[in-house]
XYZ file of C-alpha atoms in Angstrom:
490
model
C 40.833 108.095 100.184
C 42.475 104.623 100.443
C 43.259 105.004 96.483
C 44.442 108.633 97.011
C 46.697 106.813 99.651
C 48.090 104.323 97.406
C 49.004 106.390 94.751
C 51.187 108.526 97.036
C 52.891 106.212 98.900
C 53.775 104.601 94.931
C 55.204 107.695 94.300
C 57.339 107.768 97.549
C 58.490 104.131 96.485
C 59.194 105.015 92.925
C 60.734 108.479 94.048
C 63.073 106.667 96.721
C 63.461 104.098 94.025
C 65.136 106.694 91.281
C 67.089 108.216 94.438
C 68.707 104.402 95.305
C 69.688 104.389 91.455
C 70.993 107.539 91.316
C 73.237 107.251 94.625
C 74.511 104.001 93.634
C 75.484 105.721 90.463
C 77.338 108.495 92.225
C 78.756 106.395 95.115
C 79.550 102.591 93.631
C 82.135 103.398 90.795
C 83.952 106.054 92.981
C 87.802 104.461 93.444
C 86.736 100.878 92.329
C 87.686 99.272 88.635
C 85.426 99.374 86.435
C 84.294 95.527 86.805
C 83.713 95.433 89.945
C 80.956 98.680 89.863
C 79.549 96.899 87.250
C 79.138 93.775 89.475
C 77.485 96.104 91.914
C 75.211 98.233 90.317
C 74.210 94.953 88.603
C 73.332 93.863 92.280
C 71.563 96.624 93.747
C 69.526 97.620 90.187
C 68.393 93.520 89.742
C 68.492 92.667 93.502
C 68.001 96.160 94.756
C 67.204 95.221 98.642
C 70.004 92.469 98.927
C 72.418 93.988 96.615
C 71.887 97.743 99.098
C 72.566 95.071 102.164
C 75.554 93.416 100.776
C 77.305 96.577 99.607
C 76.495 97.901 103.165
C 78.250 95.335 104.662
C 81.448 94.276 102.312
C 80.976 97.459 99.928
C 84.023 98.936 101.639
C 87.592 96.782 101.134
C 89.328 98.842 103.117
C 90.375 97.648 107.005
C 89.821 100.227 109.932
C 91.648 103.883 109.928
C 93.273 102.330 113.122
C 94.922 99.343 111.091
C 95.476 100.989 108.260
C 97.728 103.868 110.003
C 99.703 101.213 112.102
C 100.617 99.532 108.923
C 101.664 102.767 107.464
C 103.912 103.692 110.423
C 105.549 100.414 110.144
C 106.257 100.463 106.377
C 107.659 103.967 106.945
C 109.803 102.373 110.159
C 111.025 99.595 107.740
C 112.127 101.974 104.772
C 113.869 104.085 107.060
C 116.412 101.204 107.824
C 116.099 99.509 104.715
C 117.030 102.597 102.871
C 120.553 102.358 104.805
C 121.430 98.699 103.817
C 122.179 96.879 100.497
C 122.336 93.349 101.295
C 121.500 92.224 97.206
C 124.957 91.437 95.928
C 126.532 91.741 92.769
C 123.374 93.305 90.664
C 125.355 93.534 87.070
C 123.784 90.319 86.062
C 120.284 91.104 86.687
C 118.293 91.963 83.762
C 116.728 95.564 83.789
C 113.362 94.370 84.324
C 114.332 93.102 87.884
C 115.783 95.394 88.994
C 112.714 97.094 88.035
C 110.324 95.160 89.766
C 112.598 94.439 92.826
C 112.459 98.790 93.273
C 108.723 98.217 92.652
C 108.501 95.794 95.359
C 110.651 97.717 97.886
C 108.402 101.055 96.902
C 104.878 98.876 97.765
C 105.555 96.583 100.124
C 109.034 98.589 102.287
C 110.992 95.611 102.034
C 114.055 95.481 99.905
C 115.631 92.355 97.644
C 118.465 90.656 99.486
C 120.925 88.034 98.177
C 122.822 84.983 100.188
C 119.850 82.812 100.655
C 118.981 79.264 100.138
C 115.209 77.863 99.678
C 114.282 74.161 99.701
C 110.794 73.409 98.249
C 109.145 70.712 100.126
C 105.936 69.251 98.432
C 104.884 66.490 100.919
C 102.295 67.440 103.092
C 103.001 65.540 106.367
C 106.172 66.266 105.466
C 106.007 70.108 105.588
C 104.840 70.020 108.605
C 107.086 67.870 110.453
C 110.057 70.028 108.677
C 108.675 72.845 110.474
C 107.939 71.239 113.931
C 111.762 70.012 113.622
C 112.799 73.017 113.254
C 110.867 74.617 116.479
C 112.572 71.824 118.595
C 115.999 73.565 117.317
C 114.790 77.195 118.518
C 116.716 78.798 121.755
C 115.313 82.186 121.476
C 112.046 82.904 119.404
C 109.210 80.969 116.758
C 106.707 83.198 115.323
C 104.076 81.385 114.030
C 101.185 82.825 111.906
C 98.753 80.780 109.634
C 95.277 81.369 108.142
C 94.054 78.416 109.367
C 95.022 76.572 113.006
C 94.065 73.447 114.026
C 95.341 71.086 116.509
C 94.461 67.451 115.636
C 96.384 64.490 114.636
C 98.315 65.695 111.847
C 99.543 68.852 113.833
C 99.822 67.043 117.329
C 103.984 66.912 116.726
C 103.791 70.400 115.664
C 101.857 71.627 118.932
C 104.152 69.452 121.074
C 106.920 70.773 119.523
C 105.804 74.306 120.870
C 104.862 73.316 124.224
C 108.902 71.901 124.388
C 109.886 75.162 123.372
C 108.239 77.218 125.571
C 109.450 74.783 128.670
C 112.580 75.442 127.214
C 112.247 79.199 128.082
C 111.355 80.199 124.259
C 108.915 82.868 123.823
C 106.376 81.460 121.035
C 103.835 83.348 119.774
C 100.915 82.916 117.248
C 98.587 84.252 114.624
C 95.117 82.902 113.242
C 92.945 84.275 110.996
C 89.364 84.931 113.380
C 87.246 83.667 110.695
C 88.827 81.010 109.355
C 90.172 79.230 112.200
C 86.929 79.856 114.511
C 84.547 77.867 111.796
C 87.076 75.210 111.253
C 86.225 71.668 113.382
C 87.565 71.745 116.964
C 88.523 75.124 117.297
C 87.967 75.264 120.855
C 90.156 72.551 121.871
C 92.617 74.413 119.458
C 92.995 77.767 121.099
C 92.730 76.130 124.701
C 95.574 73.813 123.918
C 97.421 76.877 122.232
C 96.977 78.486 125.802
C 97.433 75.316 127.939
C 100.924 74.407 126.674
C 101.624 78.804 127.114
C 101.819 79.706 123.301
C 100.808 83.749 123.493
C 97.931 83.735 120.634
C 95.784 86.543 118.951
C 93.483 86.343 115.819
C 94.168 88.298 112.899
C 90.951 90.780 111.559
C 88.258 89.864 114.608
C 85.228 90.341 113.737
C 83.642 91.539 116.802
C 81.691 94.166 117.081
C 80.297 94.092 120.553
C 84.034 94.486 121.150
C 84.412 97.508 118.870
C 86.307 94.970 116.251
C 84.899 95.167 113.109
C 85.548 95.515 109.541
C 84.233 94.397 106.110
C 84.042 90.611 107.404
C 85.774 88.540 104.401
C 88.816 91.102 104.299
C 90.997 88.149 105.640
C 94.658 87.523 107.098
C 95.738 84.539 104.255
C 99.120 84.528 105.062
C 101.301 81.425 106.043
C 104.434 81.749 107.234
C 107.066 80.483 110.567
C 110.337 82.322 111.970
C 112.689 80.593 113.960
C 115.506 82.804 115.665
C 115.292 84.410 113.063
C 117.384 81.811 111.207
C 115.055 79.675 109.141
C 111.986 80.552 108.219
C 109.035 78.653 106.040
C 106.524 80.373 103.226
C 104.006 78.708 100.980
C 100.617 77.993 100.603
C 100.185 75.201 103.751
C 97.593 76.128 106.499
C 98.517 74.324 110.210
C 95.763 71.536 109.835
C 95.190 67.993 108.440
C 95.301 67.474 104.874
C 91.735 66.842 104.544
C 91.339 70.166 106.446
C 88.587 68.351 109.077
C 85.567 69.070 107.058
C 82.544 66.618 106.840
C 82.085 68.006 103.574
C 85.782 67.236 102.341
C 85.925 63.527 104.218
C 83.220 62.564 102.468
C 84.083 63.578 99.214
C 87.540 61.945 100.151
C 89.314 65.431 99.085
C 92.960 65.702 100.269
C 95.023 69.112 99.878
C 98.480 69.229 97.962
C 100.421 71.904 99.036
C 104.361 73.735 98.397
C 106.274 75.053 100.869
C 109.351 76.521 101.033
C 112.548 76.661 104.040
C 114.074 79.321 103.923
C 117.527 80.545 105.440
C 120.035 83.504 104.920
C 119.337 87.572 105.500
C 115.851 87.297 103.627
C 114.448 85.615 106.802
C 114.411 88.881 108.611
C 112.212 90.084 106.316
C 109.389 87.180 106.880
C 110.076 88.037 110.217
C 109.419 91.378 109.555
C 106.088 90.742 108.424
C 104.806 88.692 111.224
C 106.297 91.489 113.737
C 104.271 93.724 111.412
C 100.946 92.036 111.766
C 101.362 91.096 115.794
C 101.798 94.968 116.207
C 98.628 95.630 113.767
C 96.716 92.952 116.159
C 97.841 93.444 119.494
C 99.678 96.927 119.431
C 102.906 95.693 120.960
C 105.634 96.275 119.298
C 108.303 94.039 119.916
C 111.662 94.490 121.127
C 115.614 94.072 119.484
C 115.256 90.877 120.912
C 112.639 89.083 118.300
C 113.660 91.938 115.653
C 116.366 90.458 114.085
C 118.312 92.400 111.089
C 119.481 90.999 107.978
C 123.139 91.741 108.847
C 123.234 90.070 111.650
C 121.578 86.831 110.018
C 124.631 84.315 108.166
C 124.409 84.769 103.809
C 125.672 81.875 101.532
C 128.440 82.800 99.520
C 128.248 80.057 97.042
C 127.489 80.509 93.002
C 123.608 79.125 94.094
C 123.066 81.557 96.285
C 119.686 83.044 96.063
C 118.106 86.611 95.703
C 114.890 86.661 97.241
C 112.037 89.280 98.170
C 109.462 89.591 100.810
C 106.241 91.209 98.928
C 103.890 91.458 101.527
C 100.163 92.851 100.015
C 96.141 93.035 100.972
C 94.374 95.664 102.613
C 96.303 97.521 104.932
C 98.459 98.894 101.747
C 96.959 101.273 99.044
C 97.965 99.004 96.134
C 97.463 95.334 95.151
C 101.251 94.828 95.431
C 101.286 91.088 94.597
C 99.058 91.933 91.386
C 101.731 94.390 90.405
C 104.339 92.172 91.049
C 102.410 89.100 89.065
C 101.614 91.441 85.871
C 105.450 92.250 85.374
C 106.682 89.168 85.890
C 104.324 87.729 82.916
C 104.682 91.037 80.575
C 108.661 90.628 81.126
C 109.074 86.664 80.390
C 110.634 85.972 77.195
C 110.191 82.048 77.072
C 108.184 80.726 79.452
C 105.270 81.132 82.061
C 103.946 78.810 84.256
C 101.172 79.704 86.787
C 99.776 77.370 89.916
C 97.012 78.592 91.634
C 93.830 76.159 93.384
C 92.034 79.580 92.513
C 92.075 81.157 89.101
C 90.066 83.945 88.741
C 91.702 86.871 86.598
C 91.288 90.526 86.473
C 91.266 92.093 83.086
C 95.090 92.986 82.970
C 96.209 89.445 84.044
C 94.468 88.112 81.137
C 95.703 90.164 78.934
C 99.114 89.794 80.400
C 98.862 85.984 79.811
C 97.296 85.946 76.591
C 99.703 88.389 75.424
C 102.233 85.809 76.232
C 101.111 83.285 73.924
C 100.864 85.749 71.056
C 104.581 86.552 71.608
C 104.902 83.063 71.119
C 106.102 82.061 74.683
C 104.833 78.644 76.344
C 102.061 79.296 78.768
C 100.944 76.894 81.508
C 98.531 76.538 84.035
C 97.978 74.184 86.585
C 94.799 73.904 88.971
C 92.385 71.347 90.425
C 90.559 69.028 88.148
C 87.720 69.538 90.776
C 86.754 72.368 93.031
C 86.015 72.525 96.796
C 84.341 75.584 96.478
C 81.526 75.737 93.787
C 81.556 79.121 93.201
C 85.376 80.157 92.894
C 85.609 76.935 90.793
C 82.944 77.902 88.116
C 84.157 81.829 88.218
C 87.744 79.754 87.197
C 86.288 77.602 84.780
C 84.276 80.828 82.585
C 88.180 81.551 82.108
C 89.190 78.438 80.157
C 87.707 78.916 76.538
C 89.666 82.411 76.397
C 92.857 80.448 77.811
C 92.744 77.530 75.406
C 91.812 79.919 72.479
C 94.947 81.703 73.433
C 97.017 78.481 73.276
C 97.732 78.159 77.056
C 98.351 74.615 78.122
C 96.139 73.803 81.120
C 96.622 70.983 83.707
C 94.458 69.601 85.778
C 95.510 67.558 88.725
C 93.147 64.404 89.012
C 90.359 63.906 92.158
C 90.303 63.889 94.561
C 93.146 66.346 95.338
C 92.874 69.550 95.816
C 95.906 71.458 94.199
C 96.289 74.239 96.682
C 99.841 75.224 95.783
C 100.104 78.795 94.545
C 103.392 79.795 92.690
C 104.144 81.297 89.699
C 107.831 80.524 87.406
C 108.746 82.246 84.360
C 112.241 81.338 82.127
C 114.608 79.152 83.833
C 115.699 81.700 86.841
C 112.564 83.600 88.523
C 109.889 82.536 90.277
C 107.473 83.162 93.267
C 106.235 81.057 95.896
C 103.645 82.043 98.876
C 99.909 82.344 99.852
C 98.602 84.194 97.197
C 96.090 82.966 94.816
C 95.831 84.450 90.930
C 92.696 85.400 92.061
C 90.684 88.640 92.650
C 90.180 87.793 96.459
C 93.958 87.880 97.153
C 94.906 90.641 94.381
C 92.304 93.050 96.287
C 90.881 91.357 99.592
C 93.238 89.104 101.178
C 96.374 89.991 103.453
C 98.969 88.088 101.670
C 103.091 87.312 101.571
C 104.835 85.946 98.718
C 108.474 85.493 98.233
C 110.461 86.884 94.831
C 113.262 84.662 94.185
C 116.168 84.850 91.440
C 118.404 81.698 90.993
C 118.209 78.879 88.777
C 118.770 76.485 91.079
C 115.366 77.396 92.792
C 113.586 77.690 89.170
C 114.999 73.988 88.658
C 113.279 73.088 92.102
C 110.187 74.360 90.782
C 110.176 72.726 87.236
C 110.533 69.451 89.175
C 107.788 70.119 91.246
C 105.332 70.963 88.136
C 106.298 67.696 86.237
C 104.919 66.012 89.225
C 102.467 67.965 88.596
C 102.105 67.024 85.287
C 102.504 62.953 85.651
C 100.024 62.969 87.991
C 97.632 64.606 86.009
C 96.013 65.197 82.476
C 96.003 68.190 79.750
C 92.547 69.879 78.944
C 92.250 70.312 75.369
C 89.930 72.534 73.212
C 88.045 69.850 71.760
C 87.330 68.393 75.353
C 86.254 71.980 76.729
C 84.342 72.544 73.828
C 81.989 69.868 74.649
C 80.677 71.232 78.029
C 77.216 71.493 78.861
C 75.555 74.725 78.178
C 73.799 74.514 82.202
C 77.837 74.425 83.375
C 78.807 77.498 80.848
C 75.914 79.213 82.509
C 76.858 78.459 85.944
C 80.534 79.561 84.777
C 79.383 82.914 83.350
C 77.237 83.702 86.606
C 79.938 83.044 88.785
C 82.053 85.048 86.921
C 80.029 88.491 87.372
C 79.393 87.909 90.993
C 83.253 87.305 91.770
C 84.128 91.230 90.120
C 82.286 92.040 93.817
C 85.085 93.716 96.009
């Protein structure tokens, strides 16, 4: 009997078996590339328990029905009124393929190209932040404040005291933070108490909380970075509100310190970083604020001088259907006609990008890339790395910037007159995962910012060459190639 027993409950097994294959089959490639189903099924067929518990829980990149619908009412709010302005200037010097992308931009992300600005990179990471706290002591009416990661501690105290003298002075301040990233970052209960002590109003971005009813796929995260003030000068880059070593036992014992790039921004394209931040507080919190904090681009001063800028809000992740910064990446590379140069602390690549970039060398165009000479997370870093022999076959010139710095600046340049600056890594995670903002800009004057920026980049560091990467242990090219399936999962 006991044998009789065992054979059918082997059959049940096997039969439930064939039925988890089959499903996964049916279900896994529906709407997803092509790479990442592979990734999966590779999961739940090798790992089939795990891999049916992971896809369970971050199988589904999409936020919440609830999220997702506020978003779109907003974007559809925001092209109503931006389909009554045109704020861009003179456009009969802009090649074809902005204008292009620019009507690509506006399409994905609602928010149209506008001229008259001026953008100051600032590279120093102390620095950045004091820039920013300086200008909070100049606000009289609103700051907006919204980071991935917020910490108060001694590199942020002026920043945080800087709020608390605004909001004596009668300002209204209000703040963003990621839930997940802020909450497992070193003192973030003094944080948020301070944040409430000194009367800043404060939500997170994406809670996870389910007892709450506040829950979605948990590493669909809120990366963005960005400050409004009056809606008069506002700040986008890659910095996070926290000390340079970002607090970590880890990172202060391997001595790591973060280099960042951020940019201050002023003239009519500040309404449109404001625009995002009123976008995600309504998304959050479900208020909607008033004229007051909802400043329009008319109303905001534009520089009339020949260095004028024309920038771009593109504001991407989840809540939209399409990766809009991937978009706007891929025709920025395919368009270049002399030069590329790419900045990102994490590299990982869909298929198009690479073929984007390495198409770029075979039109003969001079390809760069900068990133970290070491990696603070071991995973993302070896996925990056199982890129390099295909880059340096290709003939693009890679950088690395020397330990222990972490080069955490994300910005792409191509020619001498377009670039973009902003949160987003060249990287899977914020193509497909990551609520992101990055800013479009048109003017030589910023490109010649940015070229200054990367020979720093440059002096500091070293060029990998072929012969060098060519020599790598075959245990790190397996590590590499590993990584690089499991970061396809999205």
């Amino acid at each position: 009997m006991s044998d009789q027993l065992t054979v059918i409950l082997g059959g049940i097994f096997l039969a439930l078996d064939l039925a988890i294959r089959i499903a996964a089959l049916i279900i896994v490639p529906r709407g997803r590339k092509p790479t990442a189903a592979m990734a999966w099924l590779l999961a739940i067929f090798l790992i089939p328990y795990v891999g049916i518990i992971l896809f369970l829980l971050i199988g589904n990149a999409r936020l919440p029905k609830k999220r997702r619908e506020r978003q779109a009412e907003l974007n559809r709010m925001i092209a109503a009124r931006a389909g009554t302005l045109d704020l861009a200037g003179d456009r009969s010097s802009w090649p074809d393929w902005f204008a292009s992308l620019t009507r690509q931009n506006q399409e994905l992300g609602a928010l149209p190209a506008v001229g008259g600005n001026t953008a100051l990179l600032i590279d120093d990471y102390r620095g950045g932040i004091d820039a920013m706290a300086a200008e909070i002591d100049a606000a009289s009416r609103f700051v907006h404040v919204e980071f991935y990661i917020v910490s108060f501690d001694n590199t942020t105290r002026g920043f945080f005291a800087a709020m608390e003298r605004a909001v004596q002075r009668g300002v209204k301040v209000r703040l963003l933070a990621d839930y997940v990233a802020s909450r497992r970052t070193a003192g973030q209960e003094e944080t948020f108490a301070e944040l409430s002590r000194i009367g800043v109003q404060w939500s997170w971005m994406l809670p996870v909380r389910p007892l709450k009813g506040e829950y979605s796929r948990p590493d669909l995260r809120n990366h963005r970075k960005l400050v409004v003030v009056d809606g008069l000068v506002a700040f986008v880059g890659s910095q996070n509100l926290i000390d340079r070593s970002y607090n970590s036992k880890k990172n202060l014992e391997r001595g790591l310190q973060w280099q960042e790039l951020m940019s201050r921004v002023t003239g009519p394209i500040v309404s449109a970083v404001n625009v995002v931040f009123l976008s995600d507080w309504y998304v959050e919190t479900g208020e909607l604020l008033g004229d007051e904090e909802l400043v329009p681009a008319t109303a905001v001063a534009a520089d009339n001088s020949p260095d004028a800028l024309v920038c771009q809000i593109v504001p991407s992740g989840p809540g939209y259907e399409d990766e809009n910064n991937l978009r706007q990446f891929l025709t920025l590379v395919t368009s270049a006609q002399r030069k590329v140069i790419i900045t990102s602390p994490y590299f990982v690549p869909d298929e198009a990008m690479m073929y984007a970039i390495t198409s770029a060398c075979a039109r003969g165009l001079d390809v760069q890339l900068f990133v970290s000479e070491i990696g603070d997370q071991g995973s993302v870093w070896h996925a990056q790395r199982s890129y390099y022999d295909s880059l340096l076959r290709a003939g693009v010139q890679i950088w690395l910037y020397p330990a222990p710095f972490i080069l955490h600046s994300k910005h792409l340049s191509i020619d001498e007159d377009v670039a973009v600056i902003g949160s987003s890594n060249m990287d899977i995670r914020s193509f497909a995962l990551n609520a992101e903002v990055t800013m479009l800009v048109r003017g030589e004057a910023f490109v010649a910012q940015m070229r200054a920026v990367e020979q720093r980049y440059r002096d500091a560091g070293r060029r990998l060459t072929r012969e060098e990467w060519q020599k790598e242990p075959a245990s790190a090219t397996f590590l590499d190639g590993v990584a690089r399936l499991t970061s396809a999962l999205q």
